mmCIF file of C-alpha atoms (C1' of nucleotides) in Angstrom:
data_model
loop_
_atom_site.group_PDB
_atom_site.id
_atom_site.type_symbol
_atom_site.label_atom_id
_atom_site.label_comp_id
_atom_site.label_asym_id
_atom_site.label_seq_id
_atom_site.Cartn_x
_atom_site.Cartn_y
_atom_site.Cartn_z
ATOM 1 C CA MET A 1 -15.213 22.033 -21.380
ATOM 2 C CA THR A 2 -13.967 23.397 -24.621
ATOM 3 C CA ARG A 3 -13.875 21.174 -27.633
ATOM 4 C CA SER A 4 -10.086 21.143 -27.905
ATOM 5 C CA VAL A 5 -9.680 20.214 -24.291
ATOM 6 C CA ARG A 6 -12.217 17.471 -24.643
ATOM 7 C CA GLU A 7 -10.365 16.062 -27.646
ATOM 8 C CA GLU A 8 -7.038 16.175 -25.912
ATOM 9 C CA LEU A 9 -8.442 14.469 -22.867
ATOM 10 C CA ALA A 10 -9.862 11.720 -25.024
ATOM 11 C CA SER A 11 -6.482 11.339 -26.681
ATOM 12 C CA VAL A 12 -4.715 10.946 -23.379
ATOM 13 C CA GLU A 13 -7.307 8.487 -22.177
ATOM 14 C CA SER A 14 -6.834 6.401 -25.279
ATOM 15 C CA ASP A 15 -3.122 6.462 -24.604
ATOM 16 C CA GLU A 16 -3.786 5.050 -21.196
ATOM 17 C CA GLN A 17 -5.971 2.379 -22.680
ATOM 18 C CA ARG A 18 -3.062 1.471 -24.907
ATOM 19 C CA ASP A 19 -0.949 1.216 -21.826
ATOM 20 C CA LEU A 20 -3.357 -1.245 -20.347
ATOM 21 C CA CYS A 21 -3.206 -3.367 -23.445
ATOM 22 C CA SER A 22 0.545 -3.461 -23.607
ATOM 23 C CA PRO A 23 2.462 -6.063 -21.620
ATOM 24 C CA ALA A 24 3.763 -3.416 -19.334
ATOM 25 C CA GLY A 25 0.313 -1.992 -19.170
ATOM 26 C CA ARG A 26 -0.929 -5.053 -17.422
ATOM 27 C CA GLU A 27 1.224 -4.038 -14.541
ATOM 28 C CA THR A 28 -0.453 -0.717 -14.728
ATOM 29 C CA GLU A 29 -3.772 -2.440 -14.512
ATOM 30 C CA ARG A 30 -2.695 -4.361 -11.479
ATOM 31 C CA ALA A 31 -1.601 -1.291 -9.636
ATOM 32 C CA GLY A 32 -4.373 0.707 -11.149
ATOM 33 C CA ALA A 33 -6.707 -0.654 -8.577
ATOM 34 C CA GLY A 34 -4.766 1.290 -6.032
ATOM 35 C CA ALA A 35 -3.111 4.361 -7.384
ATOM 36 C CA GLY A 36 -5.454 4.703 -10.286
ATOM 37 C CA ALA A 37 -8.443 4.802 -8.062
ATOM 38 C CA GLY A 38 -6.744 7.396 -5.986
ATOM 39 C CA GLU A 39 -6.115 9.422 -9.055
ATOM 40 C CA GLU A 40 -9.737 9.342 -9.971
ATOM 41 C CA GLU A 41 -10.640 10.520 -6.567
ATOM 42 C CA GLU A 42 -8.189 13.319 -6.831
ATOM 43 C CA GLU A 43 -9.434 14.281 -10.209
ATOM 44 C CA GLU A 44 -12.866 14.312 -8.781
ATOM 45 C CA ASP A 45 -11.551 16.623 -6.147
ATOM 46 C CA LEU A 46 -10.008 18.874 -8.697
ATOM 47 C CA LEU A 47 -13.147 18.979 -10.703
ATOM 48 C CA HIS A 48 -15.057 20.048 -7.683
ATOM 49 C CA HIS A 49 -12.575 22.616 -6.657
ATOM 50 C CA PRO A 50 -14.420 25.320 -4.729
ATOM 51 C CA GLU A 51 -13.012 28.030 -6.910
ATOM 52 C CA GLU A 52 -14.403 26.362 -9.914
ATOM 53 C CA ASP A 53 -17.902 27.267 -8.981
ATOM 54 C CA GLU A 54 -17.041 30.881 -8.801
ATOM 55 C CA GLU A 55 -15.850 31.125 -12.343
ATOM 56 C CA GLU A 56 -17.418 29.326 -15.205
ATOM 57 C CA ASP A 57 -15.690 31.051 -18.066
ATOM 58 C CA ASP A 58 -12.212 30.827 -19.492
ATOM 59 C CA GLU A 59 -10.657 33.692 -17.674
ATOM 60 C CA GLU A 60 -7.303 32.144 -17.043
ATOM 61 C CA ASP A 61 -5.011 34.999 -16.486
ATOM 62 C CA GLU A 62 -6.869 36.583 -13.705
ATOM 63 C CA GLU A 63 -4.589 36.887 -10.742
ATOM 64 C CA GLU A 64 -5.425 35.544 -7.377
ATOM 65 C CA GLU A 65 -6.944 38.050 -5.066
ATOM 66 C CA GLU A 66 -5.098 39.067 -2.016
ATOM 67 C CA ASP A 67 -6.661 37.591 1.049
ATOM 68 C CA GLY A 68 -6.241 40.686 3.030
ATOM 69 C CA GLU A 69 -4.252 43.791 3.446
ATOM 70 C CA ASN A 70 -2.551 42.515 6.559
ATOM 71 C CA LYS A 71 -1.075 39.521 4.917
ATOM 72 C CA PRO A 72 2.383 39.994 3.473
ATOM 73 C CA LYS A 73 2.662 39.761 -0.242
ATOM 74 C CA ARG A 74 3.685 36.375 -1.379
ATOM 75 C CA ARG A 75 6.827 36.174 -3.422
ATOM 76 C CA GLY A 76 7.302 34.277 -6.578
ATOM 77 C CA PRO A 77 4.871 33.734 -9.384
ATOM 78 C CA LYS A 78 1.392 34.553 -8.401
ATOM 79 C CA LYS A 79 -0.981 31.682 -8.305
ATOM 80 C CA LYS A 80 -3.684 31.779 -10.816
ATOM 81 C CA LYS A 81 -7.187 30.855 -10.159
ATOM 82 C CA MET A 82 -8.186 27.361 -11.035
ATOM 83 C CA THR A 83 -10.780 28.005 -13.621
ATOM 84 C CA LYS A 84 -12.534 25.094 -15.147
ATOM 85 C CA ALA A 85 -10.476 25.298 -18.312
ATOM 86 C CA ARG A 86 -7.239 25.567 -16.401
ATOM 87 C CA LEU A 87 -8.292 22.680 -14.285
ATOM 88 C CA GLN A 88 -8.886 20.620 -17.365
ATOM 89 C CA ARG A 89 -5.563 21.550 -18.835
ATOM 90 C CA PHE A 90 -3.892 20.721 -15.573
ATOM 91 C CA LYS A 91 -5.624 17.411 -15.523
ATOM 92 C CA ILE A 92 -4.555 16.635 -19.060
ATOM 93 C CA ARG A 93 -1.019 17.706 -18.421
ATOM 94 C CA ARG A 94 -0.911 15.558 -15.341
ATOM 95 C CA MET A 95 -2.291 12.553 -17.158
ATOM 96 C CA LYS A 96 0.215 13.005 -19.932
ATOM 97 C CA ALA A 97 3.018 13.331 -17.445
ATOM 98 C CA ASN A 98 1.822 10.232 -15.648
ATOM 99 C CA ALA A 99 1.753 8.276 -18.882
ATOM 100 C CA ARG A 100 5.233 9.442 -19.748
ATOM 101 C CA GLU A 101 6.463 8.568 -16.313
ATOM 102 C CA ARG A 102 4.930 5.126 -16.582
ATOM 103 C CA ASN A 103 6.593 4.573 -19.924
ATOM 104 C CA ARG A 104 9.859 5.815 -18.601
ATOM 105 C CA MET A 105 9.693 3.450 -15.671
ATOM 106 C CA HIS A 106 8.718 0.611 -17.980
ATOM 107 C CA GLY A 107 11.773 1.375 -20.061
ATOM 108 C CA LEU A 108 13.853 1.386 -16.959
ATOM 109 C CA ASN A 109 12.386 -1.941 -15.917
ATOM 110 C CA ASP A 110 12.997 -3.370 -19.380
ATOM 111 C CA ALA A 111 16.610 -2.361 -19.128
ATOM 112 C CA LEU A 112 16.774 -3.908 -15.706
ATOM 113 C CA GLU A 113 15.267 -7.089 -17.054
ATOM 114 C CA SER A 114 17.899 -7.129 -19.758
ATOM 115 C CA LEU A 115 20.489 -6.718 -17.079
ATOM 116 C CA ARG A 116 18.995 -9.605 -15.121
ATOM 117 C CA LYS A 117 19.506 -11.805 -18.126
ATOM 118 C CA VAL A 118 23.192 -11.101 -18.467
ATOM 119 C CA VAL A 119 24.202 -11.324 -14.872
ATOM 120 C CA PRO A 120 25.190 -14.795 -13.736
ATOM 121 C CA CYS A 121 22.041 -15.754 -11.932
ATOM 122 C CA TYR A 122 18.983 -15.527 -14.060
ATOM 123 C CA SER A 123 15.671 -17.148 -13.494
ATOM 124 C CA LYS A 124 12.309 -16.221 -14.845
ATOM 125 C CA THR A 125 10.611 -17.750 -11.874
ATOM 126 C CA GLN A 126 12.869 -16.378 -9.188
ATOM 127 C CA LYS A 127 13.588 -12.875 -10.271
ATOM 128 C CA LEU A 128 16.218 -10.888 -8.509
ATOM 129 C CA SER A 129 14.975 -7.686 -7.033
ATOM 130 C CA LYS A 130 16.043 -4.465 -8.669
ATOM 131 C CA ILE A 131 18.571 -3.570 -6.065
ATOM 132 C CA GLU A 132 20.025 -7.053 -5.956
ATOM 133 C CA THR A 133 20.270 -7.101 -9.727
ATOM 134 C CA LEU A 134 22.251 -3.904 -9.666
ATOM 135 C CA ARG A 135 24.485 -5.148 -6.895
ATOM 136 C CA LEU A 136 25.109 -8.431 -8.590
ATOM 137 C CA ALA A 137 25.814 -6.673 -11.867
ATOM 138 C CA LYS A 138 28.274 -4.395 -10.155
ATOM 139 C CA ASN A 139 30.039 -7.346 -8.571
ATOM 140 C CA TYR A 140 30.022 -9.181 -11.843
ATOM 141 C CA ILE A 141 31.541 -6.301 -13.740
ATOM 142 C CA TRP A 142 34.100 -5.854 -11.071
ATOM 143 C CA ALA A 143 35.021 -9.524 -11.065
ATOM 144 C CA LEU A 144 35.372 -9.585 -14.828
ATOM 145 C CA SER A 145 37.453 -6.452 -14.694
ATOM 146 C CA GLU A 146 39.730 -8.168 -12.258
ATOM 147 C CA ILE A 147 40.127 -11.053 -14.631
ATOM 148 C CA LEU A 148 41.109 -8.701 -17.393
ATOM 149 C CA ARG A 149 43.349 -6.655 -15.202
ATOM 150 C CA SER A 150 45.214 -9.520 -13.642
ATOM 151 C CA GLY A 151 45.166 -11.744 -16.665
ATOM 152 C CA LYS A 152 44.305 -14.609 -14.417
ATOM 153 C CA ALA A 153 41.096 -16.451 -13.991
ATOM 154 C CA PRO A 154 39.610 -16.779 -10.573
ATOM 155 C CA ASP A 155 38.916 -19.951 -8.785
ATOM 156 C CA LEU A 156 35.266 -20.652 -8.503
ATOM 157 C CA MET A 157 34.980 -19.920 -4.819
ATOM 158 C CA SER A 158 36.562 -16.537 -5.140
ATOM 159 C CA PHE A 159 34.460 -15.722 -8.130
ATOM 160 C CA VAL A 160 31.287 -16.615 -6.339
ATOM 161 C CA GLN A 161 32.366 -14.702 -3.297
ATOM 162 C CA ALA A 162 32.981 -11.681 -5.429
ATOM 163 C CA LEU A 163 29.585 -12.078 -7.034
ATOM 164 C CA CYS A 164 27.819 -12.386 -3.727
ATOM 165 C CA LYS A 165 29.572 -9.572 -2.013
ATOM 166 C CA GLY A 166 27.035 -7.297 -0.401
ATOM 167 C CA LEU A 167 24.092 -9.304 -1.603
ATOM 168 C CA SER A 168 21.301 -10.210 0.708
ATOM 169 C CA GLN A 169 21.158 -13.663 2.187
ATOM 170 C CA PRO A 170 18.302 -14.813 -0.040
ATOM 171 C CA THR A 171 20.101 -13.617 -3.131
ATOM 172 C CA THR A 172 23.294 -15.243 -2.010
ATOM 173 C CA ASN A 173 21.350 -18.413 -1.538
ATOM 174 C CA LEU A 174 19.860 -18.005 -4.942
ATOM 175 C CA VAL A 175 23.250 -17.621 -6.530
ATOM 176 C CA ALA A 176 24.355 -20.640 -4.583
ATOM 177 C CA GLY A 177 21.362 -22.495 -5.857
ATOM 178 C CA CYS A 178 22.237 -21.471 -9.376
ATOM 179 C CA LEU A 179 25.690 -22.855 -8.843
ATOM 180 C CA GLN A 180 24.469 -25.868 -7.024
ATOM 181 C CA LEU A 181 26.627 -24.781 -4.154
ATOM 182 C CA ASN A 182 26.013 -24.542 -0.511
ATOM 183 C CA PRO A 183 26.408 -20.925 0.541
ATOM 184 C CA ARG A 184 28.104 -22.182 3.655
ATOM 185 C CA THR A 185 31.001 -23.284 1.569
ATOM 186 C CA PHE A 186 31.883 -19.824 0.408
ATOM 187 C CA LEU A 187 30.483 -17.436 2.957
ATOM 188 C CA PRO A 188 33.125 -16.894 5.596
ATOM 189 C CA GLU A 189 30.719 -15.579 8.153
ATOM 190 C CA GLN A 190 28.676 -18.673 7.741
ATOM 191 C CA THR A 191 31.539 -21.051 8.146
ATOM 192 C CA PRO A 192 33.111 -20.169 11.433
ATOM 193 C CA ASP A 193 34.655 -23.566 11.711
ATOM 194 C CA MET A 194 36.045 -23.690 8.240
ATOM 195 C CA PRO A 195 38.925 -21.521 7.131
ATOM 196 C CA THR A 196 37.841 -19.634 4.078
ATOM 197 C CA HIS A 197 41.095 -20.171 2.320
ATOM 198 C CA LEU A 198 40.586 -23.872 2.305
ATOM 199 C CA PRO A 199 38.777 -25.588 -0.481
ATOM 200 C CA PRO A 200 35.117 -26.007 0.278
ATOM 201 C CA ALA A 201 34.108 -29.196 1.893
ATOM 202 C CA GLY A 202 31.725 -29.915 -0.902
ATOM 203 C CA ALA A 203 34.433 -29.669 -3.486
ATOM 204 C CA ALA A 204 36.779 -31.832 -1.522
ATOM 205 C CA ALA A 205 34.231 -34.394 -0.612
ATOM 206 C CA TYR A 206 32.728 -34.651 -4.042
ATOM 207 C CA PRO A 207 35.452 -33.979 -6.519
ATOM 208 C CA GLY A 208 33.292 -35.062 -9.357
ATOM 209 C CA HIS A 209 30.135 -33.415 -8.274
ATOM 210 C CA PHE A 210 29.556 -30.043 -6.756
ATOM 211 C CA SER A 211 26.578 -30.922 -4.718
ATOM 212 C CA TYR A 212 24.069 -28.482 -3.501
ATOM 213 C CA GLN A 213 22.977 -29.183 -0.004
ATOM 214 C CA SER A 214 19.442 -29.321 1.105
ATOM 215 C CA PRO A 215 17.646 -26.058 1.690
ATOM 216 C CA GLY A 216 17.193 -26.986 5.260
ATOM 217 C CA LEU A 217 20.826 -26.351 5.894
ATOM 218 C CA THR A 218 20.572 -22.813 4.743
ATOM 219 C CA ALA A 219 18.098 -20.493 6.267
ATOM 220 C CA GLY A 220 16.096 -18.619 3.735
ATOM 221 C CA LEU A 221 17.117 -20.675 0.778
ATOM 222 C CA PRO A 222 14.490 -20.256 -1.843
ATOM 223 C CA SER A 223 12.659 -23.192 -3.195
ATOM 224 C CA PRO A 224 13.374 -24.624 -6.590
ATOM 225 C CA PRO A 225 13.274 -24.035 -9.409
ATOM 226 C CA TYR A 226 16.410 -22.039 -9.112
ATOM 227 C CA GLY A 227 17.924 -20.015 -11.809
ATOM 228 C CA THR A 228 21.006 -21.265 -13.420
ATOM 229 C CA MET A 229 24.525 -20.088 -13.341
ATOM 230 C CA ASP A 230 25.122 -20.024 -17.007
ATOM 231 C CA PRO A 231 28.840 -20.338 -17.582
ATOM 232 C CA SER A 232 28.471 -18.453 -20.784
ATOM 233 C CA HIS A 233 27.603 -15.491 -18.643
ATOM 234 C CA ILE A 234 31.053 -15.483 -17.299
ATOM 235 C CA PHE A 235 32.311 -14.867 -20.760
ATOM 236 C CA HIS A 236 29.235 -13.229 -22.056
ATOM 237 C CA GLN A 237 29.505 -11.551 -25.369
ATOM 238 C CA VAL A 238 28.089 -8.331 -26.487
ATOM 239 C CA LYS A 239 25.912 -8.158 -29.525
ATOM 240 C CA GLY A 240 27.980 -7.016 -32.422
ATOM 241 C CA GLN A 241 31.147 -7.535 -30.501
ATOM 242 C CA PRO A 242 32.232 -11.092 -31.004
ATOM 243 C CA TYR A 243 34.123 -11.276 -27.795
ATOM 244 C CA GLY A 244 33.642 -7.906 -26.290
ATOM 245 C CA SER A 245 36.347 -6.760 -24.011
ATOM 246 C CA LEU A 246 37.387 -10.295 -23.278
ATOM 247 C CA GLU A 247 38.805 -10.800 -26.682
ATOM 248 C CA PRO A 248 42.333 -9.636 -25.940
ATOM 249 C CA PHE A 249 42.512 -11.853 -22.927
ATOM 250 C CA PHE A 250 41.170 -14.907 -24.647
ATOM 251 C CA ASP A 251 42.656 -14.149 -27.971
ATOM 252 C CA GLY A 252 43.394 -17.277 -29.860
ATOM 253 C CA VAL A 253 41.212 -19.324 -27.648
ATOM 254 C CA LEU A 254 37.772 -18.275 -28.674
ATOM 255 C CA VAL A 255 36.338 -19.505 -31.890
ATOM 256 C CA SER A 256 33.698 -17.775 -33.894
ATOM 257 C CA ASP A 257 32.027 -19.632 -36.640
ATOM 258 C CA GLY A 258 28.609 -18.161 -36.750
ATOM 259 C CA PRO A 259 26.842 -15.058 -37.892
ATOM 260 C CA ALA A 260 27.437 -11.704 -36.341
ATOM 261 C CA PHE A 261 25.423 -12.571 -33.313
ATOM 262 C CA ASP A 262 25.709 -16.239 -32.934
ATOM 263 C CA PRO A 263 28.281 -16.493 -30.278
ATOM 264 C CA PRO A 264 29.906 -19.646 -29.184
ATOM 265 C CA LEU A 265 28.178 -19.940 -25.906
ATOM 266 C CA SER A 266 30.851 -21.781 -24.127
ATOM 267 C CA PRO A 267 34.227 -21.015 -25.505
ATOM 268 C CA PRO A 268 36.902 -23.608 -24.936
ATOM 269 C CA LEU A 269 38.756 -22.256 -22.037
ATOM 270 C CA SER A 270 41.266 -23.555 -19.696
ATOM 271 C CA ILE A 271 41.786 -21.192 -16.915
ATOM 272 C CA ASN A 272 44.291 -21.486 -14.209
ATOM 273 C CA GLY A 273 45.294 -19.088 -11.568
ATOM 274 C CA ASN A 274 44.020 -17.490 -8.507
ATOM 275 C CA PHE A 275 42.027 -14.481 -7.701
ATOM 276 C CA SER A 276 44.343 -13.118 -5.129
ATOM 277 C CA SER A 277 44.312 -9.760 -6.762
ATOM 278 C CA PHE A 278 40.770 -9.200 -5.679
ATOM 279 C CA LYS A 279 40.455 -5.942 -3.917
ATOM 280 C CA HIS A 280 37.195 -5.532 -2.146
ATOM 281 C CA GLU A 281 35.625 -2.447 -0.839
ATOM 282 C CA PRO A 282 35.869 -2.178 2.873
ATOM 283 C CA THR A 283 32.725 -3.717 4.119
ATOM 284 C CA ALA A 284 31.921 -4.390 7.696
ATOM 285 C CA GLY A 285 32.315 -8.025 8.354
ATOM 286 C CA SER A 286 33.738 -8.679 4.963
ATOM 287 C CA ASP A 287 36.280 -11.376 4.908
ATOM 288 C CA TYR A 288 36.698 -11.683 1.220
ATOM 289 C CA ASP A 289 40.164 -10.339 1.040
ATOM 290 C CA LYS A 290 41.662 -13.675 1.563
ATOM 291 C CA SER A 291 43.270 -15.123 -1.437
ATOM 292 C CA PHE A 292 42.540 -18.507 -2.807
ATOM 293 C CA SER A 293 44.458 -20.761 -4.982
ATOM 294 C CA PHE A 294 42.172 -23.171 -6.664
ATOM 295 C CA SER A 295 41.881 -23.714 -10.309
ATOM 296 C CA VAL A 296 38.922 -24.150 -12.541
ATOM 297 C CA HIS A 297 38.874 -25.409 -16.053
ATOM 298 C CA TYR A 298 36.151 -24.322 -18.283
ATOM 299 C CA GLY A 299 36.361 -26.919 -20.946
ATOM 300 C CA GLY A 300 34.376 -26.786 -24.103
ATOM 301 C CA GLY A 301 34.346 -27.538 -27.735
ATOM 302 C CA GLY A 302 32.558 -24.383 -28.679
ATOM 303 C CA GLY A 303 30.520 -24.192 -31.790
ATOM 304 C CA ALA A 304 26.869 -23.616 -32.416
ATOM 305 C CA GLY A 305 24.118 -25.388 -30.662
ATOM 306 C CA GLY A 306 24.933 -24.959 -27.062
ATOM 307 C CA HIS A 307 27.604 -25.985 -24.647
ATOM 308 C CA PRO A 308 29.119 -29.129 -26.041
ATOM 309 C CA SER A 309 31.735 -29.565 -23.444
ATOM 310 C CA ILE A 310 29.594 -28.404 -20.626
ATOM 311 C CA TYR A 311 26.949 -30.885 -21.506
ATOM 312 C CA GLY A 312 29.390 -33.538 -22.438
ATOM 313 C CA ASN A 313 28.032 -33.957 -25.923
ATOM 314 C CA GLY A 314 30.811 -32.185 -27.677
ATOM 315 C CA GLY A 315 34.504 -32.425 -27.779
ATOM 316 C CA PRO A 316 35.814 -33.315 -24.400
ATOM 317 C CA ASN A 317 38.415 -31.162 -22.924
ATOM 318 C CA PRO A 318 41.295 -33.326 -21.870
ATOM 319 C CA ARG A 319 42.756 -30.490 -19.930
ATOM 320 C CA CYS A 320 39.968 -30.412 -17.465
ATOM 321 C CA GLY A 321 41.372 -32.351 -14.663
ATOM 322 C CA GLU A 322 40.257 -30.594 -11.573
ATOM 323 C CA LEU A 323 36.878 -29.045 -11.599
ATOM 324 C CA GLN A 324 34.683 -28.821 -14.613
ATOM 325 C CA VAL A 325 31.783 -26.562 -15.016
ATOM 326 C CA GLU A 326 29.585 -29.444 -15.939
ATOM 327 C CA GLN A 327 30.311 -30.868 -12.594
ATOM 328 C CA LEU A 328 28.849 -27.797 -11.041
ATOM 329 C CA MET A 329 25.594 -28.394 -12.738
ATOM 330 C CA GLY A 330 24.384 -31.126 -10.568
ATOM 331 C CA PHE A 331 21.028 -31.561 -12.122
ATOM 332 C CA ASP A 332 19.410 -34.816 -12.911
ATOM 333 C CA GLY A 333 21.003 -35.314 -16.226
ATOM 334 C CA HIS A 334 22.454 -33.635 -19.199
ATOM 335 C CA SER A 335 19.387 -33.818 -21.344
ATOM 336 C CA HIS A 336 17.242 -32.120 -18.799
ATOM 337 C CA HIS A 337 19.800 -29.539 -18.013
ATOM 338 C CA GLU A 338 20.591 -28.990 -21.605
ATOM 339 C CA ARG A 339 17.012 -28.200 -22.358
ATOM 340 C CA LEU A 340 17.005 -25.840 -19.436
ATOM 341 C CA MET A 341 20.151 -24.145 -20.521
ATOM 342 C CA ASN A 342 19.179 -23.955 -24.143
ATOM 343 C CA ALA A 343 15.907 -22.362 -23.245
ATOM 344 C CA GLN A 344 17.674 -19.907 -21.085
ATOM 345 C CA LEU A 345 20.305 -19.160 -23.643
ATOM 346 C CA ASN A 346 17.671 -18.621 -26.254
ATOM 347 C CA ALA A 347 16.010 -16.190 -23.955
ATOM 348 C CA ILE A 348 19.256 -14.457 -23.352
ATOM 349 C CA PHE A 349 20.653 -14.263 -26.820
ATOM 350 C CA HIS A 350 17.520 -13.874 -28.818
ATOM 351 C CA ASP A 351 15.681 -11.586 -26.513
ATOM 352 C CA SER A 352 17.078 -8.358 -27.774
ATOM 353 C "C1'" DT B 1 1.051 -8.572 10.866
ATOM 354 C "C1'" DA B 2 5.422 -6.393 9.724
ATOM 355 C "C1'" DG B 3 8.576 -5.721 6.257
ATOM 356 C "C1'" DG B 4 10.254 -5.930 1.525
ATOM 357 C "C1'" DC B 5 9.341 -4.981 -3.077
ATOM 358 C "C1'" DC B 6 6.959 -2.826 -6.577
ATOM 359 C "C1'" DA B 7 4.117 0.370 -9.638
ATOM 360 C "C1'" DT B 8 2.201 4.578 -9.844
ATOM 361 C "C1'" DC B 9 1.202 9.392 -8.897
ATOM 362 C "C1'" DT B 10 2.902 13.793 -7.952
ATOM 363 C "C1'" DG B 11 5.412 18.085 -7.583
ATOM 364 C "C1'" DG B 12 9.860 20.101 -8.174
ATOM 365 C "C1'" DT B 13 13.861 21.171 -11.017
ATOM 366 C "C1'" DC B 14 16.419 21.539 -15.089
ATOM 367 C "C1'" DC B 15 16.799 21.824 -19.949
ATOM 368 C "C1'" DT B 16 15.426 22.707 -24.759
ATOM 369 C "C1'" DA C 1 5.562 25.405 -22.635
ATOM 370 C "C1'" DG C 2 6.638 20.940 -22.417
ATOM 371 C "C1'" DG C 3 9.559 16.952 -21.667
ATOM 372 C "C1'" DA C 4 13.004 14.347 -18.891
ATOM 373 C "C1'" DC C 5 14.479 13.206 -14.600
ATOM 374 C "C1'" DC C 6 14.170 12.721 -9.764
ATOM 375 C "C1'" DA C 7 12.611 11.747 -5.096
ATOM 376 C "C1'" DG C 8 8.860 11.333 -1.849
ATOM 377 C "C1'" DA C 9 4.357 9.438 -0.891
ATOM 378 C "C1'" DT C 10 1.028 5.929 -1.281
ATOM 379 C "C1'" DG C 11 -1.128 1.635 -1.624
ATOM 380 C "C1'" DG C 12 -1.123 -3.277 -3.239
ATOM 381 C "C1'" DC C 13 0.933 -7.815 -3.137
ATOM 382 C "C1'" DC C 14 3.633 -11.343 -1.123
ATOM 383 C "C1'" DT C 15 6.110 -13.838 2.377
ATOM 384 C "C1'" DA C 16 8.067 -15.088 6.814
#
DNA sequence: TAGGCCATCTGGTCCT
DNA sequence: AGGACCAGATGGCCTA
């Protein structure tokens, strides 16, 4: 091994060590038991390549010998012999490429994690899978676009239906858990005996409390702790953009009194209307095209420090007569939930 | 134990 | 030549 090759190899190896020390690198370590071991084996194989024993010097440009006269000439670039030096360079190149690929995937996963935090259902303990995160994000974007396009706010059921469209059952259950809803109340295929255009039984039966039914009623419902459906997600703001694209729609309603990135987490909103303008992709078995005509009031006093109206510790919203977001959060009590939400919001808004 | 999810490795392709 | 990106393969972990 030449000196330069040896140095480069050491450099790459130290890079990998750095990977192992980084947070993402711990994942590498976990999987390293599998793939990493395999890599070592392969490297061992490469190092003991049969051709290697034939040539010990650095002749790299020597062309591969033809196996025989009878064999047709191979097209394309001729393969070069794997000399020891070439083998080492190949190994180094491969290790570098692997490290880059790892970093790239870590970046991708970081971005996905950021996405998880801004879609409606976020939980550190019950992470959405990658594909479900993307699906939920797509639904979420679409639903918000519909709000902007139609100028009307959706009723909760329609909104949740839109969010859950195409999601797996467990994810749907998770979203339901976040909302403290029973998936049966908004999944048409799961409520054969209940017309989907009717208000959910839970809402009708418990006007002041959107109860979440026991997991036993819903196959595959994950165990607590669930994530939370943070209402601020619905009107999530982009860093540096006080109200993002929602500003025109909620112009005059939202209040900003903080620094550049200190958004009022729960703007005082009173939303009425239906989501009948929802247009869903044609999906087999999809029955989401029905229109609903509920109304949801998102009351709130706004301001720094959390969700005053949602938690009931701020200015009450007298306009909220039908269904308040706080009523959807059927946890034990405000203090507990507030802590939960604050922690989550901190994670969301101070993460990046 | 099968299936889902995930991280990683790897070789190919394209681009600079 | 080297980096970014991609898709396939592989093996580990977890859960029903």
